[in-house]
CSV table of C-alpha atoms in Angstrom, one decimal:
chain,number,residue,atom,x,y,z
A,14,MET,CA,22.2,25.2,-10.0
A,15,SER,CA,23.7,28.8,-11.9
A,16,ASN,CA,21.2,30.9,-13.1
A,17,LYS,CA,23.0,30.7,-16.4
A,18,LEU,CA,23.2,28.2,-18.9
A,19,PRO,CA,22.9,24.3,-18.3
A,20,VAL,CA,27.0,22.7,-19.0
A,21,ASP,CA,27.0,21.2,-22.5
A,22,LEU,CA,28.3,18.1,-21.2
A,23,SER,CA,28.5,16.3,-25.3
A,24,ALA,CA,30.2,19.1,-26.5
A,25,MET,CA,33.8,19.2,-24.9
A,26,ASN,CA,36.3,17.0,-26.1
A,27,ARG,CA,40.2,17.2,-25.4
A,28,ALA,CA,40.0,20.0,-28.8
A,29,PHE,CA,37.2,22.4,-26.6
A,30,PHE,CA,39.5,22.1,-24.1
A,31,GLU,CA,42.8,23.1,-25.7
A,32,ALA,CA,40.8,25.5,-28.0
A,33,LEU,CA,39.6,27.4,-25.0
A,34,ASN,CA,40.9,30.7,-23.8
A,35,PRO,CA,42.8,31.1,-20.4
A,36,ALA,CA,39.5,33.5,-19.3
A,37,ALA,CA,37.4,31.0,-20.6
A,38,ARG,CA,38.5,27.9,-19.0
A,39,VAL,CA,39.3,29.3,-15.1
A,40,GLU,CA,35.0,30.2,-15.9
A,41,LEU,CA,34.1,26.5,-17.2
A,42,LEU,CA,35.7,24.9,-14.7
A,43,CYS,CA,34.1,27.3,-11.5
A,44,ARG,CA,30.5,26.3,-13.2
A,45,LEU,CA,31.9,22.4,-14.3
A,46,HIS,CA,33.1,22.5,-10.5
A,47,THR,CA,29.4,24.3,-8.9
A,48,MET,CA,28.1,21.4,-10.8
A,49,THR,CA,29.3,18.7,-9.7
A,50,VAL,CA,29.1,20.2,-5.8
A,51,GLU,CA,25.1,20.3,-6.5
A,52,LEU,CA,25.1,16.8,-7.9
A,53,SER,CA,27.7,15.2,-5.9
A,54,GLU,CA,25.6,17.0,-2.0
A,55,ARG,CA,21.9,15.2,-4.5
A,56,LEU,CA,23.0,11.8,-4.6
A,57,ALA,CA,24.7,11.2,-0.8
A,58,GLN,CA,21.1,12.4,0.0
A,59,ASN,CA,19.5,10.0,2.2
A,60,SER,CA,16.1,10.1,5.3
A,61,ALA,CA,18.4,10.4,7.5
A,62,ASN,CA,20.4,14.1,6.2
A,63,SER,CA,16.8,15.4,4.2
A,64,SER,CA,13.1,14.9,4.1
A,65,ARG,CA,13.4,11.9,1.5
A,66,PRO,CA,11.2,8.9,3.2
A,67,PRO,CA,13.3,6.0,4.7
A,68,SER,CA,11.0,3.7,1.4
A,69,SER,CA,14.1,6.7,-0.6
A,70,ASP,CA,16.7,4.6,0.7
A,71,SER,CA,18.9,1.6,-1.1
A,72,PRO,CA,17.5,-1.4,0.8
A,73,PHE,CA,21.6,-2.4,0.0
A,74,GLY,CA,22.8,0.5,1.6
A,75,GLY,CA,25.2,2.9,0.3
A,76,ILE,CA,24.0,5.8,-1.8
A,77,PRO,CA,20.4,5.8,-2.4
A,78,PRO,CA,18.6,6.8,-5.6
A,79,ALA,CA,17.8,10.1,-6.5
A,80,GLY,CA,14.6,11.4,-7.1
A,81,GLY,CA,12.7,9.4,-4.5
A,82,PRO,CA,8.9,9.2,-4.1
A,83,GLY,CA,9.3,11.9,-1.7
A,84,GLY,CA,9.7,15.8,-2.8
A,85,GLY,CA,10.4,16.9,-6.6
A,86,GLY,CA,10.8,12.8,-7.7
A,87,LEU,CA,7.5,11.9,-7.4
A,88,GLY,CA,6.7,15.2,-9.3
A,89,ASN,CA,8.4,15.4,-12.2
A,90,ALA,CA,7.5,11.5,-12.5
A,91,LEU,CA,4.1,12.5,-12.5
A,92,LYS,CA,4.6,15.2,-15.0
A,93,GLY,CA,6.1,12.8,-18.1
A,94,SER,CA,3.3,11.1,-17.7
A,95,ALA,CA,0.5,13.4,-17.7
A,96,ALA,CA,0.2,12.7,-21.5
A,97,ALA,CA,-0.3,9.3,-21.8
A,98,GLY,CA,-2.1,8.7,-17.9
A,99,VAL,CA,-1.0,6.5,-15.3
A,100,GLY,CA,-2.4,3.4,-15.4
A,101,THR,CA,-2.7,3.0,-19.2
A,102,THR,CA,-0.6,1.7,-21.8
A,103,PRO,CA,2.1,4.0,-23.1
A,104,GLY,CA,2.0,4.9,-26.3
A,105,THR,CA,-1.7,4.2,-26.5
A,106,PRO,CA,-5.5,6.0,-25.2
A,107,ARG,CA,-6.5,2.7,-23.9
A,108,LYS,CA,-7.9,3.5,-20.6
A,109,PRO,CA,-7.8,0.1,-17.7
A,110,GLY,CA,-10.4,-2.3,-17.8
A,111,LYS,CA,-12.8,-4.1,-19.8
A,112,GLN,CA,-13.1,-2.2,-23.1
A,113,PRO,CA,-16.4,-1.8,-24.7
A,114,GLY,CA,-17.5,-4.6,-27.6
A,115,ALA,CA,-15.6,-6.5,-25.2
A,116,LYS,CA,-16.6,-10.5,-25.0
A,117,GLY,CA,-17.4,-10.4,-21.0
A,118,ILE,CA,-16.5,-13.4,-18.3
A,119,TRP,CA,-19.0,-15.4,-16.3
A,120,ARG,CA,-19.6,-17.3,-13.8
A,121,CYS,CA,-18.7,-21.5,-15.1
A,122,GLU,CA,-21.3,-23.0,-11.9
A,123,ALA,CA,-24.0,-21.9,-10.2
A,124,LEU,CA,-23.4,-20.9,-6.2
A,125,THR,CA,-25.2,-23.2,-4.0
A,126,ALA,CA,-26.6,-21.9,-1.4
A,127,GLU,CA,-25.6,-23.6,2.5
A,128,ARG,CA,-28.6,-22.4,3.8
A,129,THR,CA,-31.7,-19.9,3.3
A,130,GLU,CA,-32.7,-17.0,5.1
A,131,ASN,CA,-36.1,-15.8,5.1
A,132,HIS,CA,-37.9,-12.0,5.4
A,133,TYR,CA,-40.7,-11.1,5.1
A,134,PRO,CA,-42.4,-8.3,5.8
A,135,ASP,CA,-43.8,-6.5,8.9
A,136,ARG,CA,-46.8,-4.6,8.0
A,137,CYS,CA,-49.6,-4.3,6.1
A,138,ALA,CA,-48.3,-1.4,3.3
A,139,ALA,CA,-52.5,-0.6,3.1
A,140,CYS,CA,-54.2,-1.3,6.7
A,141,GLY,CA,-50.8,-1.0,8.8
A,142,ALA,CA,-51.5,-4.7,10.1
A,143,PRO,CA,-48.5,-6.9,11.7
A,144,GLN,CA,-47.9,-9.3,9.0
A,145,GLU,CA,-48.8,-12.5,11.0
A,146,LEU,CA,-47.0,-15.8,10.0
A,147,TRP,CA,-50.2,-17.8,9.2
A,148,HIS,CA,-50.9,-15.3,6.5
A,149,SER,CA,-50.6,-17.0,2.9
A,150,ASP,CA,-46.9,-16.0,1.6
A,151,LYS,CA,-45.5,-16.6,-1.2
A,152,GLY,CA,-41.6,-16.2,-1.9
A,153,HIS,CA,-41.3,-13.4,-4.6
A,154,SER,CA,-37.4,-12.7,-5.1
A,155,GLY,CA,-34.2,-14.5,-4.0
A,156,HIS,CA,-30.7,-13.8,-4.1
A,157,PHE,CA,-27.2,-15.8,-3.3
A,158,VAL,CA,-25.0,-13.6,-0.5
A,159,LEU,CA,-21.4,-15.2,-0.1
A,160,ASP,CA,-20.2,-13.7,3.2
A,161,LEU,CA,-17.2,-14.3,5.4
A,162,GLU,CA,-18.5,-15.5,9.1
A,163,ARG,CA,-15.9,-15.8,11.9
A,164,LEU,CA,-15.0,-19.4,13.3
A,165,LEU,CA,-14.0,-20.4,16.7
A,166,SER,CA,-10.9,-22.0,14.6
A,167,GLY,CA,-10.4,-19.4,11.7
A,168,VAL,CA,-12.9,-17.1,9.1
A,169,ARG,CA,-14.4,-19.7,5.9
A,170,ILE,CA,-17.0,-18.1,3.5
A,171,ALA,CA,-20.8,-18.9,3.5
A,172,CYS,CA,-22.8,-19.0,0.8
A,173,VAL,CA,-26.6,-18.2,1.6
A,174,LEU,CA,-29.8,-17.8,-0.3
A,175,HIS,CA,-31.9,-14.6,1.2
A,176,ARG,CA,-35.6,-15.5,-0.2
A,177,TYR,CA,-38.2,-11.8,0.6
A,178,HIS,CA,-41.5,-12.6,0.6
A,179,GLU,CA,-44.8,-11.8,-0.4
A,180,ILE,CA,-47.8,-12.0,2.5
A,181,HIS,CA,-51.7,-11.6,1.4
A,182,CYS,CA,-53.1,-9.9,4.9
A,183,PRO,CA,-56.6,-10.4,5.4
A,184,CYS,CA,-57.7,-6.3,3.8
A,185,GLY,CA,-56.5,-8.3,0.9
A,186,THR,CA,-53.7,-6.2,0.4
A,187,ASP,CA,-50.2,-8.6,-1.0
A,188,THR,CA,-47.1,-7.0,0.8
A,189,ALA,CA,-43.7,-7.5,-0.2
A,190,ALA,CA,-40.6,-7.0,1.5
A,191,HIS,CA,-37.2,-6.0,-0.3
A,192,PRO,CA,-33.5,-6.0,-0.4
A,193,GLY,CA,-33.0,-2.6,1.8
A,194,LYS,CA,-31.1,0.6,-0.8
A,195,GLY,CA,-28.9,2.6,0.4
A,196,LEU,CA,-26.3,5.4,-0.3
A,197,VAL,CA,-25.8,6.6,-4.0
A,198,SER,CA,-22.4,7.2,-5.5
A,199,ILE,CA,-22.2,9.6,-8.4
A,200,LEU,CA,-19.1,10.1,-10.4
A,201,ALA,CA,-19.2,12.2,-13.6
A,202,GLY,CA,-18.4,10.0,-17.4
A,203,ARG,CA,-19.3,7.2,-15.2
A,204,LYS,CA,-22.0,4.6,-16.9
A,205,GLN,CA,-23.6,3.6,-13.6
A,206,ASN,CA,-23.8,5.1,-10.2
A,207,LEU,CA,-22.1,3.2,-7.5
A,208,HIS,CA,-25.6,2.8,-5.7
A,209,LEU,CA,-25.4,-0.2,-2.1
A,210,SER,CA,-28.1,-2.3,-1.4
A,211,GLU,CA,-28.1,-5.3,0.5
A,212,ALA,CA,-28.9,-7.0,-3.0
A,213,GLY,CA,-25.8,-7.5,-4.1
A,214,LEU,CA,-23.0,-10.9,-3.4
A,215,VAL,CA,-20.7,-9.8,-1.6
A,216,GLY,CA,-22.0,-9.9,2.2
A,217,PRO,CA,-20.6,-6.7,4.5
A,218,ALA,CA,-17.7,-9.7,6.0
A,219,LEU,CA,-16.9,-10.3,2.9
A,220,ALA,CA,-17.0,-6.6,1.6
A,221,THR,CA,-15.3,-5.5,5.1
A,222,PHE,CA,-12.5,-7.8,4.4
A,223,ILE,CA,-11.6,-7.2,0.4
A,224,ALA,CA,-11.4,-3.9,1.9
A,225,ALA,CA,-8.6,-4.4,4.5
A,226,LEU,CA,-6.4,-7.0,1.8
A,227,ALA,CA,-6.4,-4.2,-0.1
A,228,VAL,CA,-5.5,-0.8,1.9
A,229,ARG,CA,-4.5,-2.1,5.5
A,230,TYR,CA,-2.6,-5.4,3.9
A,231,ARG,CA,-1.5,-3.0,0.5
A,232,LEU,CA,-2.4,-6.1,-1.9
A,233,SER,CA,-3.6,-5.1,-5.7
A,234,ARG,CA,-7.2,-6.6,-6.7
A,235,ALA,CA,-5.6,-9.2,-9.2
A,236,LYS,CA,-4.5,-10.6,-5.6
A,237,ILE,CA,-6.6,-10.4,-4.1
A,238,ALA,CA,-9.3,-12.6,-6.5
A,239,GLU,CA,-6.6,-14.9,-6.3
A,240,LEU,CA,-6.0,-15.6,-2.6
A,241,LEU,CA,-9.6,-16.2,-2.3
A,242,ALA,CA,-10.3,-18.0,-5.0
A,243,THR,CA,-6.8,-19.9,-4.1
A,244,TRP,CA,-7.5,-20.1,-0.3
A,245,PHE,CA,-11.4,-19.8,0.0
A,246,GLY,CA,-12.7,-21.4,-3.4
A,247,VAL,CA,-14.5,-17.9,-4.1
A,248,ARG,CA,-13.8,-16.5,-7.6
A,249,LEU,CA,-14.6,-12.9,-8.2
A,250,SER,CA,-14.1,-10.3,-11.3
A,251,ILE,CA,-11.9,-7.3,-10.4
A,252,GLY,CA,-14.7,-5.1,-10.3
A,253,THR,CA,-17.1,-6.6,-7.9
A,254,ILE,CA,-13.3,-6.7,-6.1
A,255,ASP,CA,-13.0,-3.4,-6.4
A,256,ARG,CA,-16.9,-2.2,-6.2
A,257,CYS,CA,-16.1,-3.8,-2.5
A,258,ILE,CA,-13.3,-1.5,-2.1
A,259,ARG,CA,-15.6,1.3,-3.1
A,260,GLU,CA,-18.2,0.7,-0.4
A,261,VAL,CA,-16.6,0.1,2.1
A,262,GLY,CA,-15.9,3.3,1.6
A,263,LEU,CA,-18.2,5.5,0.5
A,264,ALA,CA,-19.2,3.4,3.7
A,265,CYS,CA,-17.2,5.7,6.0
A,266,GLU,CA,-17.3,9.2,5.1
A,267,PRO,CA,-20.4,9.5,7.2
A,268,ILE,CA,-18.3,8.1,10.2
A,269,VAL,CA,-15.1,10.6,9.1
A,270,GLU,CA,-17.4,13.3,9.1
A,271,GLY,CA,-18.4,12.6,12.8
A,272,LEU,CA,-14.2,12.2,13.2
A,273,LEU,CA,-13.9,16.2,12.1
A,274,THR,CA,-15.3,17.5,15.8
A,275,ASP,CA,-13.7,15.0,18.1
A,276,LEU,CA,-10.3,16.5,15.9
A,277,ARG,CA,-11.1,20.2,16.4
A,278,GLN,CA,-11.9,19.5,19.6
A,279,SER,CA,-8.9,18.1,20.9
A,280,GLY,CA,-5.5,20.9,22.1
A,281,LEU,CA,-3.5,19.5,20.1
A,282,ILE,CA,-3.0,18.2,16.4
A,283,ASN,CA,0.5,16.9,14.1
A,284,ALA,CA,-0.2,17.2,10.5
A,285,ASP,CA,2.0,16.4,7.0
A,286,GLU,CA,1.5,16.0,4.2
A,287,THR,CA,3.3,13.8,1.3
A,288,PRO,CA,2.5,13.5,-2.6
A,289,TRP,CA,0.0,11.4,-4.7
A,290,PRO,CA,-0.8,10.7,-7.7
A,291,GLN,CA,-4.1,9.9,-9.1
A,292,ARG,CA,-3.7,8.9,-12.7
A,293,GLY,CA,-1.5,11.7,-14.1
A,294,ARG,CA,-2.8,14.4,-11.8
A,295,LEU,CA,0.0,15.3,-8.7
A,296,ARG,CA,-2.3,15.3,-6.1
A,297,TRP,CA,-1.1,15.8,-2.3
A,298,LEU,CA,-2.8,13.1,0.8
A,299,TRP,CA,-2.7,15.0,4.2
A,300,VAL,CA,-2.9,13.3,7.7
A,301,ALA,CA,-4.0,15.4,10.4
A,302,LEU,CA,-4.1,13.2,13.8
A,303,SER,CA,-4.6,14.1,17.6
A,304,SER,CA,-3.4,11.0,20.7
A,305,THR,CA,-7.9,9.0,19.3
A,306,THR,CA,-7.9,10.7,16.3
A,307,ALA,CA,-6.4,10.6,12.5
A,308,ILE,CA,-8.0,12.2,9.6
A,309,TYR,CA,-6.7,11.8,6.5
A,310,LYS,CA,-7.5,13.8,3.0
A,311,ILE,CA,-6.2,13.4,-0.7
A,312,ALA,CA,-6.7,17.1,-2.2
A,313,SER,CA,-4.4,20.0,-4.1
A,314,ARG,CA,-1.2,21.6,-1.4
A,315,ARG,CA,-3.7,24.7,-0.8
A,316,ALA,CA,-3.7,26.9,3.0
A,317,GLU,CA,-7.5,26.0,2.8
A,318,GLU,CA,-7.5,22.1,2.5
A,319,LEU,CA,-5.5,22.3,5.9
A,320,ARG,CA,-8.5,24.1,7.8
A,321,ASP,CA,-11.0,22.7,6.1
A,322,LEU,CA,-9.6,19.7,8.3
A,323,ILE,CA,-8.8,21.2,11.5
A,324,GLY,CA,-11.4,24.2,10.9
A,325,GLU,CA,-10.6,28.2,10.9
A,326,ALA,CA,-12.2,28.3,14.8
A,327,PHE,CA,-9.7,26.0,16.2
A,328,LEU,CA,-7.1,27.7,19.0
A,329,GLY,CA,-5.0,24.0,20.3
A,330,TRP,CA,-1.3,23.7,19.0
A,331,LEU,CA,-0.3,22.0,16.0
A,332,VAL,CA,2.6,20.1,14.9
A,333,SER,CA,3.8,20.7,12.2
A,334,ASP,CA,6.6,20.7,9.0
A,335,GLY,CA,8.5,24.5,7.5
A,336,TYR,CA,5.6,24.8,4.5
A,337,VAL,CA,3.8,27.5,4.1
A,338,ALA,CA,0.3,26.4,4.7
A,339,TYR,CA,0.7,26.3,8.4
A,340,ARG,CA,2.4,29.4,9.0
A,341,ASP,CA,-0.8,31.6,9.8
A,342,HIS,CA,-1.4,29.0,12.6
A,343,PRO,CA,-0.4,31.5,15.3
A,344,ARG,CA,-0.1,28.5,18.7
A,345,ARG,CA,2.7,25.9,15.7
A,346,GLN,CA,5.6,23.9,16.6
A,347,ARG,CA,7.6,23.3,13.9
A,348,CYS,CA,9.7,19.9,13.6
A,349,LEU,CA,12.9,19.6,14.6
A,350,ALA,CA,13.6,16.5,13.0
A,351,HIS,CA,13.0,18.4,9.4
A,352,LEU,CA,15.6,20.9,10.3
A,353,ILE,CA,18.1,18.8,11.8
A,354,ARG,CA,18.3,16.9,8.6
A,355,LYS,CA,18.5,20.2,6.9
A,356,GLY,CA,21.6,20.4,8.8
A,357,ILE,CA,23.3,16.6,9.0
A,358,GLY,CA,22.5,18.0,4.8
A,359,LEU,CA,24.5,20.7,4.9
A,360,ALA,CA,28.0,18.5,7.6
A,361,ASP,CA,28.0,16.1,4.6
A,362,GLY,CA,28.8,18.9,2.2
A,363,LEU,CA,31.8,20.5,0.2
A,364,ASP,CA,31.5,23.3,1.2
A,365,TYR,CA,33.4,23.9,4.4
A,366,ASP,CA,32.4,26.8,6.1
A,367,ALA,CA,28.7,25.5,5.5
A,368,ALA,CA,29.5,22.0,6.7
A,369,HIS,CA,30.9,24.1,10.5
A,370,PHE,CA,27.6,25.4,10.3
A,371,GLY,CA,25.5,22.2,9.8
A,372,ALA,CA,27.4,20.1,12.1
A,373,TRP,CA,27.1,23.2,15.4
A,374,LEU,CA,23.2,23.4,14.2
A,375,VAL,CA,23.0,19.7,14.8
A,376,ARG,CA,24.5,19.2,17.5
A,377,GLU,CA,22.7,22.8,19.4
A,378,LEU,CA,19.7,21.2,17.9
A,379,ARG,CA,20.3,18.0,19.6
A,380,ALA,CA,21.0,19.4,22.9
A,381,LEU,CA,18.2,21.4,22.9
A,382,ILE,CA,16.3,18.4,22.4
A,383,HIS,CA,17.9,16.1,25.5
A,384,ALA,CA,17.9,19.1,27.3
A,385,VAL,CA,14.1,20.2,27.4
A,386,ALA,CA,12.8,16.3,27.5
A,387,GLU,CA,15.1,15.9,31.1
A,388,ASN,CA,13.7,18.5,32.6
A,389,THR,CA,16.8,20.9,32.9
A,390,LYS,CA,16.1,24.4,34.4
A,391,ALA,CA,15.8,27.7,31.8
A,392,GLY,CA,19.4,28.4,33.2
A,393,ARG,CA,20.6,25.8,31.7
A,394,LEU,CA,18.8,25.8,28.3
A,395,THR,CA,19.7,29.7,27.8
A,396,PRO,CA,22.7,29.4,26.7
A,397,ILE,CA,21.5,27.0,24.3
A,398,LEU,CA,19.5,28.7,22.7
A,399,ALA,CA,21.8,31.8,22.9
A,400,ARG,CA,24.5,29.4,20.8
A,401,LEU,CA,22.0,28.2,18.6
A,402,LYS,CA,20.2,31.7,17.2
A,403,ARG,CA,24.6,33.2,17.3
A,404,ALA,CA,25.0,30.1,15.0
A,405,CYS,CA,22.3,32.0,13.2
A,406,SER,CA,22.9,34.8,13.3
A,407,LEU,CA,26.7,34.7,11.6
A,408,ASN,CA,25.6,32.3,8.9
A,409,GLU,CA,22.7,34.3,7.5
A,410,ASP,CA,24.7,36.0,4.9
A,411,ALA,CA,26.7,33.2,4.3
A,412,ALA,CA,28.1,32.8,1.2
A,413,ALA,CA,26.9,29.2,0.7
A,414,ALA,CA,23.9,29.9,-0.9
A,415,LYS,CA,21.8,26.8,1.4
A,416,ALA,CA,23.8,27.5,4.8
A,417,ARG,CA,22.2,31.1,3.6
A,418,ALA,CA,19.2,29.7,3.3
A,419,LEU,CA,18.4,27.0,6.5
A,420,ALA,CA,19.7,30.1,8.9
A,421,ARG,CA,17.6,32.8,8.0
A,422,GLU,CA,14.4,30.0,7.1
A,423,ILE,CA,15.6,29.9,11.1
A,424,LEU,CA,15.5,33.4,12.7
A,425,ASN,CA,12.1,34.0,10.7
A,426,ASP,CA,10.6,31.3,12.9
A,427,TRP,CA,12.2,31.5,15.9
A,428,GLU,CA,9.4,31.0,17.8
A,429,ALA,CA,7.8,27.9,16.2
A,430,ILE,CA,11.1,26.8,16.1
A,431,THR,CA,12.1,27.6,20.2
A,432,ALA,CA,8.0,26.5,21.5
A,433,PHE,CA,8.5,23.3,22.9
A,434,VAL,CA,10.9,24.9,25.3
A,435,THR,CA,8.2,26.9,26.8
A,436,ASN,CA,5.5,24.3,26.2
A,437,PRO,CA,7.2,21.2,27.6
A,438,GLY,CA,4.0,19.3,26.7
A,439,LEU,CA,5.2,20.1,23.3
A,440,PRO,CA,6.7,17.4,21.1
A,441,PRO,CA,9.8,18.3,19.3
A,442,THR,CA,9.4,16.6,16.1
A,443,ASN,CA,6.1,15.7,14.3
A,444,ASN,CA,7.4,12.3,14.2
A,445,ASP,CA,3.3,10.7,14.6
A,446,ALA,CA,2.6,12.7,12.0
A,447,GLU,CA,5.3,11.0,9.8
A,448,THR,CA,5.0,7.5,11.2
A,449,ALA,CA,0.9,7.5,10.1
A,450,LEU,CA,2.0,9.2,7.1
A,451,ARG,CA,4.7,6.1,6.3
A,452,HIS,CA,2.0,3.6,5.4
A,453,ALA,CA,0.3,5.5,2.8
A,454,VAL,CA,4.1,6.6,1.1
A,455,ILE,CA,4.3,2.5,0.5
A,456,ALA,CA,1.6,1.9,-0.6
A,457,ARG,CA,2.0,4.6,-3.5
A,458,ARG,CA,5.0,3.0,-4.3
A,459,ILE,CA,3.4,0.4,-5.1
A,460,SER,CA,-0.4,0.4,-6.3
A,461,PHE,CA,1.1,4.5,-7.9
A,462,GLY,CA,-1.7,6.0,-6.3
A,463,THR,CA,-6.2,6.1,-6.9
A,464,ARG,CA,-7.7,7.2,-9.8
A,465,THR,CA,-10.4,8.8,-9.4
A,466,ASP,CA,-11.8,11.6,-6.7
A,467,GLU,CA,-14.0,8.4,-5.4
A,468,GLY,CA,-11.0,6.2,-5.3
A,469,SER,CA,-9.2,8.6,-3.6
A,470,GLN,CA,-12.3,9.8,-1.1
A,471,ALA,CA,-12.7,6.1,0.3
A,472,TYR,CA,-9.3,5.0,0.7
A,473,ALA,CA,-8.6,8.8,2.8
A,474,ALA,CA,-12.1,7.1,5.0
A,475,ILE,CA,-10.6,4.0,4.8
A,476,LEU,CA,-7.5,5.4,6.5
A,477,SER,CA,-9.4,7.3,8.7
A,478,VAL,CA,-11.7,5.3,9.9
A,479,VAL,CA,-8.6,2.3,10.5
A,480,GLU,CA,-6.2,4.6,12.1
A,481,THR,CA,-9.0,6.2,14.7
A,482,CYS,CA,-9.4,2.6,15.7
A,483,ARG,CA,-6.2,1.9,15.7
A,484,ARG,CA,-5.5,4.9,18.0
A,485,ARG,CA,-8.4,4.2,20.8
A,486,LYS,CA,-7.8,1.1,20.7
A,487,LEU,CA,-11.2,-0.6,18.9
A,488,ASP,CA,-11.9,-3.7,16.6
A,489,PRO,CA,-12.0,-1.3,13.0
A,490,TRP,CA,-13.1,-3.9,11.4
A,491,ALA,CA,-16.2,-5.1,12.9
A,492,LEU,CA,-17.5,-1.1,13.3
A,493,VAL,CA,-16.3,-1.5,9.7
A,494,THR,CA,-18.8,-4.2,8.4
A,495,GLU,CA,-21.5,-3.2,10.6
A,496,ALA,CA,-21.1,0.3,8.7
A,497,VAL,CA,-20.9,-0.9,5.6
A,498,LYS,CA,-24.4,-3.1,7.0
A,499,ASN,CA,-26.2,-0.1,7.5
A,500,ALA,CA,-25.1,2.0,4.9
A,501,ARG,CA,-27.1,-1.0,2.2
A,502,ARG,CA,-30.2,-1.4,4.4
A,503,GLY,CA,-29.9,3.2,3.8
A,504,VAL,CA,-28.7,3.5,7.7
A,505,GLN,CA,-25.4,5.8,7.9
A,506,THR,CA,-23.1,5.6,11.1
A,507,SER,CA,-22.0,8.6,12.4
A,508,MET,CA,-20.1,8.5,15.7
A,509,LEU,CA,-17.2,5.9,16.5
A,510,PRO,CA,-17.6,5.1,20.1
A,511,ALA,CA,-15.2,7.0,22.5
A,512,PRO,CA,-12.0,5.9,23.2
A,513,MET,CA,-11.4,4.0,26.4
A,514,PRO,CA,-9.5,5.7,29.1
A,515,PRO,CA,-6.3,5.3,29.9
A,516,THR,CA,-5.0,2.3,32.4
């Protein structure tokens, strides 16, 4: 759009146009034409000719809605909702969840245990002698645990009573067994911090199942409560379900720290980012992945966030889009799919010269990708590179702003765009990272992001472990269940099994 004052369409009618002198009328027509061209091109954008994700396309085909979930659409929506706060009732400062002073909802029926598991102290607290079962003992505490059990024909939720005993040692000391205590998550402004402990209603396997329903299968807390009550006959509150998800995320965070080392030791990393709302704040969901490791992070869009993921000592290849945060890395492959989409956008535009350049650009970029994939000799690649560079050189001073900007962008980043030509092992596109973000983009449209830093860290940690296990052909939920069990006892699980060798 022009830098001049915007056109006031509401003040225009027949009398307004008749009152204009010829020069003013021509000037107004030119401005209206410029605005119409830009709006027409914006309405024609979709995932095939722009950087918008496929989730922004209309399910019925045709022209997709403007301001999709990628790019500026989400940012503008967050700016409008920042004052009221995401997740609150419009026009009121009411916070989500139970309000202070509200009547609580309690369990209507007492739990009935299917079996009892007894826990005894191993050694005397005073003399250190091993405790024997024939020493006098008495139960001093107990709690019910609902946990998921896998059967040959499916799964079930069992109720188990865990009883903790106190044993009297011959030395005269009474030693009691207690539930284990583990990690603690501290969140500023929260009335009660999150303490992981074995003394909880929900067992590790059921907590992992709840986190899988929320993070992997994108069910809301209310839908998870409905599913558990309808199919398993287990009624849990929304707060308990949310606590389980956060516990699983907290247990996965030490594993992610161990995965950073594996990621930085790889020779090729794909990286990408997408907008992520966090209760009225615009954050960004980053992903950095190798062939066997994937790490997600919700943070700002500064270049420091990328360095925290891949490390300053990383010397391998980085495959990314054209965002400025990636350009400091010396060995980089630029995603050609983004440039092809921009070229398609120019080819579908209304400016004749820009459309000719866009079609030329798309043709040469696709030819280059196919030629490298077919192991074409260097002598046949040189003419394609020459034509591509000539197309950009002829349009770096084009009259159309978008064509001029795209031509200069390619020329300025020429080495990164053509790196895969001299390094055939490099992928010409960043589809791997974009695919890894696809699941989160869909979840973002359903849940509108996260609300707290703790929730963002938990969501990113669970995504990292699940995607890494998928790449390593491991069962993620068995490993996460073991991690939750260890975290509640105060034992951290810091490493995942190594990836299986290719067959």
